[in-house]
Coordinates of C-alpha atoms and ligand atoms in Angstrom, one line a residue:
M1 CA -65.2 -60.7 -67.2
L2 CA -65.3 -63.6 -64.7
R3 CA -65.0 -67.3 -65.6
S4 CA -68.4 -69.0 -65.9
P5 CA -70.0 -69.8 -62.5
R6 CA -69.4 -73.5 -63.2
D7 CA -65.7 -73.0 -63.7
F8 CA -65.0 -70.5 -61.0
F9 CA -64.0 -73.1 -58.4
K10 CA -62.1 -75.4 -60.8
P11 CA -58.3 -75.4 -60.8
K12 CA -57.0 -73.1 -63.5
V13 CA -54.1 -75.4 -64.4
V14 CA -54.0 -79.2 -64.5
G15 CA -52.4 -80.4 -61.3
A16 CA -52.9 -77.2 -59.3
P17 CA -54.8 -77.6 -56.0
E18 CA -58.6 -77.2 -55.8
P19 CA -59.5 -73.5 -55.1
L20 CA -60.9 -72.8 -51.6
R21 CA -64.7 -72.4 -51.4
E22 CA -64.5 -70.4 -48.2
I23 CA -61.7 -68.0 -47.0
P24 CA -60.5 -69.2 -43.6
V25 CA -61.4 -66.8 -40.8
L26 CA -58.5 -66.8 -38.4
P27 CA -57.4 -64.4 -35.7
S28 CA -55.8 -61.7 -37.8
R29 CA -55.4 -58.7 -35.5
M30 CA -52.0 -57.6 -36.9
I31 CA -49.9 -58.2 -40.0
H32 CA -46.4 -57.6 -38.7
F33 CA -44.1 -56.4 -41.4
F34 CA -40.4 -57.2 -41.5
D35 CA -37.6 -56.7 -44.1
P36 CA -36.0 -60.1 -44.7
S37 CA -32.8 -58.3 -45.9
N38 CA -32.4 -56.5 -42.6
P39 CA -30.3 -58.8 -40.3
K40 CA -31.5 -57.0 -37.2
M41 CA -35.2 -57.6 -38.1
A42 CA -34.6 -61.1 -39.5
V43 CA -33.0 -62.4 -36.3
K44 CA -36.1 -61.3 -34.3
V45 CA -38.6 -63.2 -36.6
P46 CA -38.9 -66.4 -34.5
D47 CA -39.6 -64.5 -31.3
I48 CA -41.9 -61.9 -32.8
A49 CA -43.8 -64.7 -34.6
K50 CA -44.9 -66.1 -31.2
T51 CA -46.5 -62.7 -30.3
V52 CA -48.5 -61.9 -33.5
D53 CA -51.3 -63.4 -35.6
I54 CA -49.6 -62.8 -39.0
M55 CA -45.9 -62.4 -39.9
L56 CA -45.2 -60.8 -43.3
G57 CA -41.9 -60.7 -45.1
N58 CA -41.9 -57.5 -47.2
L59 CA -40.2 -57.5 -50.5
E60 CA -41.7 -54.3 -52.0
D61 CA -41.5 -50.6 -50.9
A62 CA -39.3 -49.9 -47.9
V63 CA -36.8 -52.5 -49.2
P64 CA -34.0 -50.6 -51.1
I65 CA -33.5 -51.6 -54.8
D66 CA -30.0 -52.9 -54.2
R67 CA -31.4 -55.3 -51.5
K68 CA -34.4 -56.7 -53.4
E69 CA -32.7 -60.0 -54.2
A70 CA -31.3 -60.3 -50.7
A71 CA -34.8 -59.8 -49.3
R72 CA -36.2 -62.5 -51.5
E73 CA -33.5 -65.0 -50.6
G74 CA -33.6 -64.0 -47.0
L75 CA -37.3 -64.8 -47.0
V76 CA -36.7 -68.2 -48.6
Q77 CA -34.3 -69.0 -45.8
I78 CA -36.7 -67.8 -43.1
G79 CA -39.5 -69.7 -44.6
K80 CA -37.4 -72.9 -44.6
N81 CA -35.9 -72.5 -41.2
V82 CA -38.5 -70.9 -38.9
D83 CA -41.4 -72.8 -37.4
F84 CA -44.3 -70.4 -37.5
G85 CA -46.6 -72.7 -35.5
N86 CA -50.1 -71.5 -35.9
T87 CA -49.0 -68.0 -36.8
Q88 CA -49.9 -67.1 -40.4
F89 CA -46.9 -66.6 -42.7
W90 CA -47.4 -64.1 -45.5
T91 CA -45.3 -62.1 -48.0
R92 CA -45.8 -58.8 -49.9
V93 CA -44.1 -59.3 -53.3
N94 CA -43.2 -56.5 -55.7
S95 CA -45.8 -55.0 -57.9
L96 CA -46.9 -56.6 -61.2
D97 CA -45.3 -53.8 -63.2
S98 CA -41.9 -54.2 -61.5
P99 CA -39.0 -56.2 -62.8
W100 CA -38.9 -58.4 -59.6
F101 CA -42.5 -59.7 -59.5
L102 CA -41.9 -62.8 -61.8
D103 CA -38.8 -64.0 -59.9
D104 CA -40.5 -63.2 -56.5
L105 CA -43.3 -65.6 -57.4
I106 CA -41.1 -68.3 -59.0
R107 CA -38.6 -68.4 -56.1
L108 CA -41.2 -68.2 -53.3
V109 CA -43.7 -70.7 -54.7
G110 CA -40.9 -73.0 -55.8
E111 CA -39.0 -72.9 -52.4
I112 CA -41.6 -72.2 -49.7
G113 CA -45.0 -72.5 -51.5
D114 CA -46.3 -74.9 -48.9
K115 CA -45.3 -72.7 -46.0
L116 CA -46.8 -69.5 -47.2
D117 CA -50.4 -68.8 -46.6
V118 CA -51.1 -65.5 -48.4
I119 CA -49.4 -63.4 -51.1
M120 CA -50.0 -59.7 -50.7
L121 CA -50.1 -57.9 -54.1
P122 CA -49.4 -54.2 -54.1
K123 CA -50.9 -51.5 -56.4
I124 CA -53.8 -53.7 -57.7
Q125 CA -55.7 -51.7 -60.4
G126 CA -58.5 -54.0 -61.5
A127 CA -59.7 -57.6 -61.9
W128 CA -57.2 -58.1 -64.7
D129 CA -54.3 -57.9 -62.3
I130 CA -55.9 -60.6 -60.1
H131 CA -56.6 -62.8 -63.1
F132 CA -53.0 -62.7 -64.2
A133 CA -51.6 -63.4 -60.7
D134 CA -54.2 -66.2 -60.2
Q135 CA -53.3 -68.0 -63.5
L136 CA -49.5 -67.6 -62.8
L137 CA -49.9 -68.9 -59.2
A138 CA -51.8 -71.9 -60.6
Q139 CA -49.0 -72.6 -63.1
L140 CA -46.4 -72.5 -60.3
E141 CA -48.5 -74.5 -57.8
A142 CA -48.8 -77.3 -60.4
K143 CA -45.2 -77.1 -61.4
Y144 CA -43.9 -77.3 -57.8
G145 CA -46.6 -79.7 -56.5
V146 CA -47.9 -77.2 -53.9
K147 CA -50.7 -78.9 -51.9
K148 CA -52.9 -76.0 -50.7
P149 CA -53.9 -73.0 -52.8
L150 CA -52.1 -69.8 -52.1
M151 CA -54.4 -66.9 -51.3
I152 CA -54.2 -63.4 -52.6
H153 CA -54.5 -60.2 -50.5
A154 CA -54.8 -57.0 -52.6
I155 CA -53.6 -53.6 -51.5
L156 CA -56.0 -50.8 -52.4
E157 CA -53.6 -48.0 -53.2
T158 CA -54.5 -46.5 -56.6
A159 CA -57.5 -44.4 -57.6
L160 CA -58.2 -47.0 -60.3
G161 CA -58.1 -49.8 -57.8
V162 CA -60.6 -48.1 -55.6
A163 CA -62.9 -47.4 -58.5
N164 CA -62.7 -51.2 -59.3
V165 CA -62.8 -52.5 -55.8
D166 CA -65.9 -54.7 -56.2
E167 CA -64.5 -56.4 -59.4
I168 CA -61.2 -57.0 -57.6
A169 CA -63.0 -58.7 -54.7
N170 CA -64.9 -60.9 -57.1
A171 CA -62.0 -61.7 -59.4
S172 CA -60.9 -65.1 -57.9
P173 CA -61.6 -67.6 -55.2
R174 CA -58.1 -66.8 -54.0
M175 CA -59.2 -63.4 -52.8
Q176 CA -58.4 -63.6 -49.0
G177 CA -58.8 -59.9 -48.3
M178 CA -57.6 -56.3 -48.8
S179 CA -55.7 -53.6 -47.0
L180 CA -55.8 -49.8 -47.4
G181 CA -52.5 -48.4 -48.8
P182 CA -52.9 -44.7 -47.8
A183 CA -49.5 -43.4 -48.9
D184 CA -49.6 -44.6 -52.5
L185 CA -53.3 -44.0 -52.7
A186 CA -52.8 -40.4 -51.6
A187 CA -50.1 -39.9 -54.3
S188 CA -52.3 -41.6 -57.0
R189 CA -55.2 -39.3 -56.2
R190 CA -53.1 -36.2 -55.9
M191 CA -54.2 -35.7 -52.3
K192 CA -51.9 -33.2 -50.6
T193 CA -51.0 -35.2 -47.6
T194 CA -47.4 -36.3 -46.9
R195 CA -48.2 -38.9 -44.2
V196 CA -48.8 -42.7 -44.1
G197 CA -52.4 -42.9 -43.0
G198 CA -54.1 -41.1 -40.2
G199 CA -55.8 -37.7 -40.1
H200 CA -54.7 -34.2 -41.2
P201 CA -55.2 -31.1 -39.1
D202 CA -56.5 -29.1 -42.0
Y203 CA -59.2 -31.6 -43.0
V204 CA -62.0 -30.2 -40.8
V205 CA -65.6 -29.1 -40.5
R206 CA -66.2 -25.7 -38.8
T207 CA -69.2 -24.8 -36.7
D208 CA -71.5 -22.0 -38.0
P209 CA -70.9 -18.4 -36.6
D210 CA -72.9 -17.5 -33.5
P211 CA -75.3 -14.8 -34.7
A212 CA -75.2 -13.2 -31.2
N213 CA -71.4 -13.2 -31.2
P214 CA -70.1 -13.4 -34.8
E215 CA -66.5 -12.7 -33.8
A216 CA -66.4 -15.6 -31.3
P217 CA -64.0 -18.4 -32.2
R218 CA -65.7 -21.2 -34.2
P219 CA -64.5 -24.7 -33.1
T220 CA -63.6 -27.2 -35.8
A221 CA -63.6 -31.0 -35.8
Q222 CA -61.1 -33.0 -37.7
Q223 CA -62.6 -35.5 -40.1
D224 CA -61.4 -38.9 -41.3
L225 CA -59.8 -38.7 -44.8
W226 CA -60.0 -42.4 -45.2
H227 CA -63.6 -43.0 -44.3
Y228 CA -64.9 -43.3 -47.8
T229 CA -62.3 -45.7 -49.0
M230 CA -62.5 -47.8 -45.9
A231 CA -66.2 -48.2 -46.3
K232 CA -66.0 -49.2 -49.9
M233 CA -63.3 -51.7 -49.1
V234 CA -65.2 -53.2 -46.2
D235 CA -68.3 -53.7 -48.3
A236 CA -66.4 -55.2 -51.2
C237 CA -64.7 -57.7 -48.9
A238 CA -67.6 -58.6 -46.7
S239 CA -69.8 -59.2 -49.8
V240 CA -67.5 -62.0 -51.0
G241 CA -66.4 -63.4 -47.6
A242 CA -63.0 -61.8 -47.7
L243 CA -61.3 -59.9 -44.9
P244 CA -60.7 -56.2 -44.8
F245 CA -57.7 -54.7 -43.0
Y246 CA -56.6 -51.2 -42.2
G247 CA -53.1 -50.7 -43.6
P248 CA -50.1 -49.0 -42.1
F249 CA -49.9 -46.1 -39.7
G250 CA -46.6 -44.3 -40.4
D251 CA -46.2 -42.1 -37.3
I252 CA -44.5 -44.8 -35.3
A253 CA -44.1 -42.4 -32.2
D254 CA -47.7 -41.4 -32.1
L255 CA -49.2 -44.4 -30.3
T256 CA -52.4 -42.6 -29.4
A257 CA -53.3 -41.5 -33.0
C258 CA -52.4 -45.0 -34.2
E259 CA -54.8 -46.5 -31.7
D260 CA -57.6 -44.2 -32.8
Q261 CA -57.1 -44.9 -36.5
F262 CA -57.0 -48.7 -35.8
R263 CA -60.2 -48.4 -33.6
N264 CA -62.1 -46.6 -36.3
A265 CA -61.2 -49.4 -38.7
Y266 CA -62.2 -52.1 -36.1
L267 CA -65.6 -50.5 -35.6
M268 CA -66.2 -50.3 -39.3
G269 CA -65.6 -54.0 -39.9
C270 CA -61.8 -54.5 -40.4
V271 CA -60.3 -57.5 -38.8
G272 CA -56.8 -56.1 -38.2
A273 CA -54.1 -53.6 -39.2
W274 CA -50.4 -53.6 -40.1
S275 CA -47.7 -53.3 -37.5
L276 CA -44.6 -51.7 -38.9
H277 CA -42.7 -51.5 -35.6
P278 CA -42.8 -53.8 -32.6
N279 CA -44.5 -51.0 -30.6
Q280 CA -47.6 -51.2 -32.8
I281 CA -48.2 -54.9 -32.0
A282 CA -49.8 -54.4 -28.6
I283 CA -52.0 -51.6 -30.0
A284 CA -53.4 -53.8 -32.7
K285 CA -53.9 -56.7 -30.3
R286 CA -55.8 -54.4 -27.9
V287 CA -58.0 -52.7 -30.5
F288 CA -58.9 -55.7 -32.7
S289 CA -59.8 -57.9 -29.7
P290 CA -63.3 -57.0 -28.5
K291 CA -63.5 -55.4 -25.1
A292 CA -64.4 -57.7 -22.1
D293 CA -67.6 -55.6 -21.3
E294 CA -68.8 -55.8 -25.0
V295 CA -68.3 -59.6 -24.9
A296 CA -70.2 -59.8 -21.6
W297 CA -73.0 -57.7 -23.0
A298 CA -73.1 -59.8 -26.2
K299 CA -73.3 -63.0 -24.1
R300 CA -76.3 -61.6 -22.1
V301 CA -78.2 -60.7 -25.3
V302 CA -77.6 -64.1 -26.9
E303 CA -78.6 -65.9 -23.7
A304 CA -81.8 -63.9 -23.4
M305 CA -82.8 -64.8 -27.0
P306 CA -81.7 -68.4 -27.4
D307 CA -83.2 -68.9 -30.9
G308 CA -82.2 -65.4 -32.0
S309 CA -85.8 -64.2 -32.7
G310 CA -88.4 -62.0 -31.1
A311 CA -88.0 -58.7 -29.2
V312 CA -86.9 -58.3 -25.6
M313 CA -85.8 -55.4 -23.4
I314 CA -82.4 -55.5 -21.6
D315 CA -81.4 -52.5 -19.5
G316 CA -83.9 -50.3 -21.3
K317 CA -82.7 -51.2 -24.8
M318 CA -84.7 -53.1 -27.3
Q319 CA -83.1 -56.3 -28.6
D320 CA -84.3 -58.2 -31.7
D321 CA -83.1 -60.6 -34.4
A322 CA -80.7 -58.0 -35.8
T323 CA -79.1 -57.0 -32.5
W324 CA -78.8 -60.7 -31.8
K325 CA -76.8 -61.0 -35.0
Q326 CA -74.6 -58.0 -34.0
C327 CA -73.9 -59.7 -30.7
K328 CA -73.0 -62.9 -32.4
V329 CA -70.4 -61.1 -34.5
V330 CA -68.7 -59.9 -31.2
L331 CA -69.1 -63.2 -29.5
N332 CA -67.8 -65.2 -32.4
L333 CA -64.8 -62.9 -32.7
A334 CA -64.1 -63.2 -29.0
Q335 CA -64.3 -67.0 -29.2
L336 CA -61.9 -67.0 -32.2
I337 CA -59.4 -64.9 -30.4
A338 CA -59.7 -66.9 -27.2
S339 CA -58.9 -70.0 -29.2
R340 CA -55.4 -68.6 -29.9
D341 CA -54.8 -66.2 -27.0
A342 CA -54.8 -67.4 -23.4
E343 CA -54.7 -63.8 -22.1
Y344 CA -58.0 -63.0 -23.8
K345 CA -59.5 -66.4 -23.0
A346 CA -59.1 -65.6 -19.3
L347 CA -60.3 -62.0 -19.8
Y348 CA -63.5 -63.2 -21.4
G349 CA -64.0 -66.0 -18.9
F350 CA -64.4 -68.7 -21.6
Ligands
CQM401 C1 -40.0 -47.6 -39.2 C2 -38.6 -48.2 -39.0 C3 -37.7 -47.7 -40.2 C4 -38.1 -47.8 -37.7 O1 -36.9 -48.5 -37.5 P1 -35.8 -48.0 -36.4 O2 -34.7 -49.0 -36.4 O3 -35.5 -46.6 -36.6 O4 -36.7 -48.2 -35.0 P2 -36.2 -48.4 -33.6 O5 -37.2 -48.0 -32.7 O6 -34.8 -47.9 -33.3 O7 -36.1 -50.0 -33.5 C5 -35.9 -50.7 -32.3 C6 -35.5 -52.1 -32.6 O8 -36.6 -52.8 -33.2 C7 -36.2 -53.3 -34.5 N1 -37.4 -53.2 -35.4 C8 -37.9 -52.1 -35.9 N2 -38.9 -52.4 -36.7 C9 -39.1 -53.7 -36.7 C10 -39.9 -54.6 -37.3 N3 -40.9 -54.1 -38.2 N4 -39.8 -55.9 -37.1 C11 -38.9 -56.4 -36.3 N5 -38.0 -55.6 -35.7 C12 -38.1 -54.3 -35.9 C13 -35.0 -52.5 -34.9 O9 -34.3 -53.2 -35.8 C14 -34.4 -52.3 -33.6 O10 -33.6 -53.4 -33.3 P3 -32.3 -53.4 -32.3 O11 -32.9 -53.1 -30.9 O12 -31.8 -54.8 -32.4 O13 -31.4 -52.3 -32.8 C15 -38.7 -49.7 -39.0 O14 -39.5 -50.1 -37.9 C16 -39.2 -50.3 -40.3 O15 -38.5 -50.4 -41.3 N6 -40.4 -50.9 -40.3 C17 -41.0 -51.5 -41.4 C18 -41.3 -50.5 -42.5 C19 -42.2 -51.1 -43.6 O16 -42.3 -52.3 -43.7 N7 -42.7 -50.2 -44.4 C20 -43.5 -50.7 -45.6 C21 -44.9 -50.9 -45.2 S1 -45.9 -49.4 -45.2 C22 -46.2 -49.2 -46.9 O17 -45.6 -49.9 -47.7 C23 -47.2 -48.1 -47.3 C24 -48.2 -48.6 -48.3 C25 -49.2 -49.5 -47.8 O18 -47.6 -49.3 -49.4 C26 -48.9 -47.4 -48.9 O19 -49.6 -46.8 -48.1 O20 -48.7 -47.1 -50.0
MG402 MG1 -47.7 -48.6 -51.2

């Protein structure tokens, strides 16, 4: 049950900042994960931050239990000491059913609440989880005098969460976006994969037998295990002005398959993906920035239809109001990326 429409955009606690009416759309091609309790990673944060759109200090899975508090305190120090410039600074806190969640929020909002942009919440099951976090964040923002509202990013990584994805997207004006969490989701659904994202060689469709040669080999084509979930997530996010992301690709050495998985997500509407290792940053940058020839084509269509209506032929293809809108999506994204990334600005000729 949502609050009444009249109350939806009111602060939930006296003294908490006004909720945002619109989620800011910023270049968000990669969310780069680091473990703040790992000194080798922590020392690289200032340099990597200059090369990515989003830096995320991870406190949840992949941080050993005996380093949970070190990771939290390490992130507080990084948040206080590192100048992130115009790179977004996010965290993934521990899940709502863990013993660390409460202290994660109290420490982070209390110490670096004005530096953090987005709090990623793992294992979100339904709107009730978002309502709880929303109210608690408002309490902490009011208590610590935080000026801008912290946004929430939910990871879709349980069967129940996927079943409730629309309610989750609508649960709060803080909802900045969502990411697919293919590893936990696979376990929650009792899928039989043991990978973090990507395809599986046994998930295939086979061609029919050739009646003239029934013994001939029948080629198969591998299918995308994540297509259904990705499509549900993209629709849930786009319908409320939130941003969908592909999550992690765990086979760090397989750069080709990583690029394919990221590109599928890009084409389906995602704005970015996670980079777990420095070698995935360039892949995400390449994939989630429109290609120069697509941008040139989009420019041509938009220039041929200045008011975005009617029907014209360009290179044998019909263009109308709807293709104009598709081209605007590509062009707007290219302009957004060019505003941050000189390399792409030059590539697009803006
Ligand atoms: C995969 C690992 C173990 C390979 O780490 P490695 O040390 O074996 O790799 P390397 O190639 O030897 O590393 C080269 C250098 O890069 C550094 N390095 C390496 N990675 C990073 C990084 N991310 N950021 C900054 N620096 C990094 C590393 O420390 C090393 O530094 P050095 O040259 O000084 O020795 C390592 O990259 C890593 O721990 N990455 C992050 C893993 C992570 O955050 N996992 C959780 C997200 S996925 C997830 O949670 C699932 C989900 C959504 O919940 C669900 O589907 O359910
Ligand atoms: Mg997970």
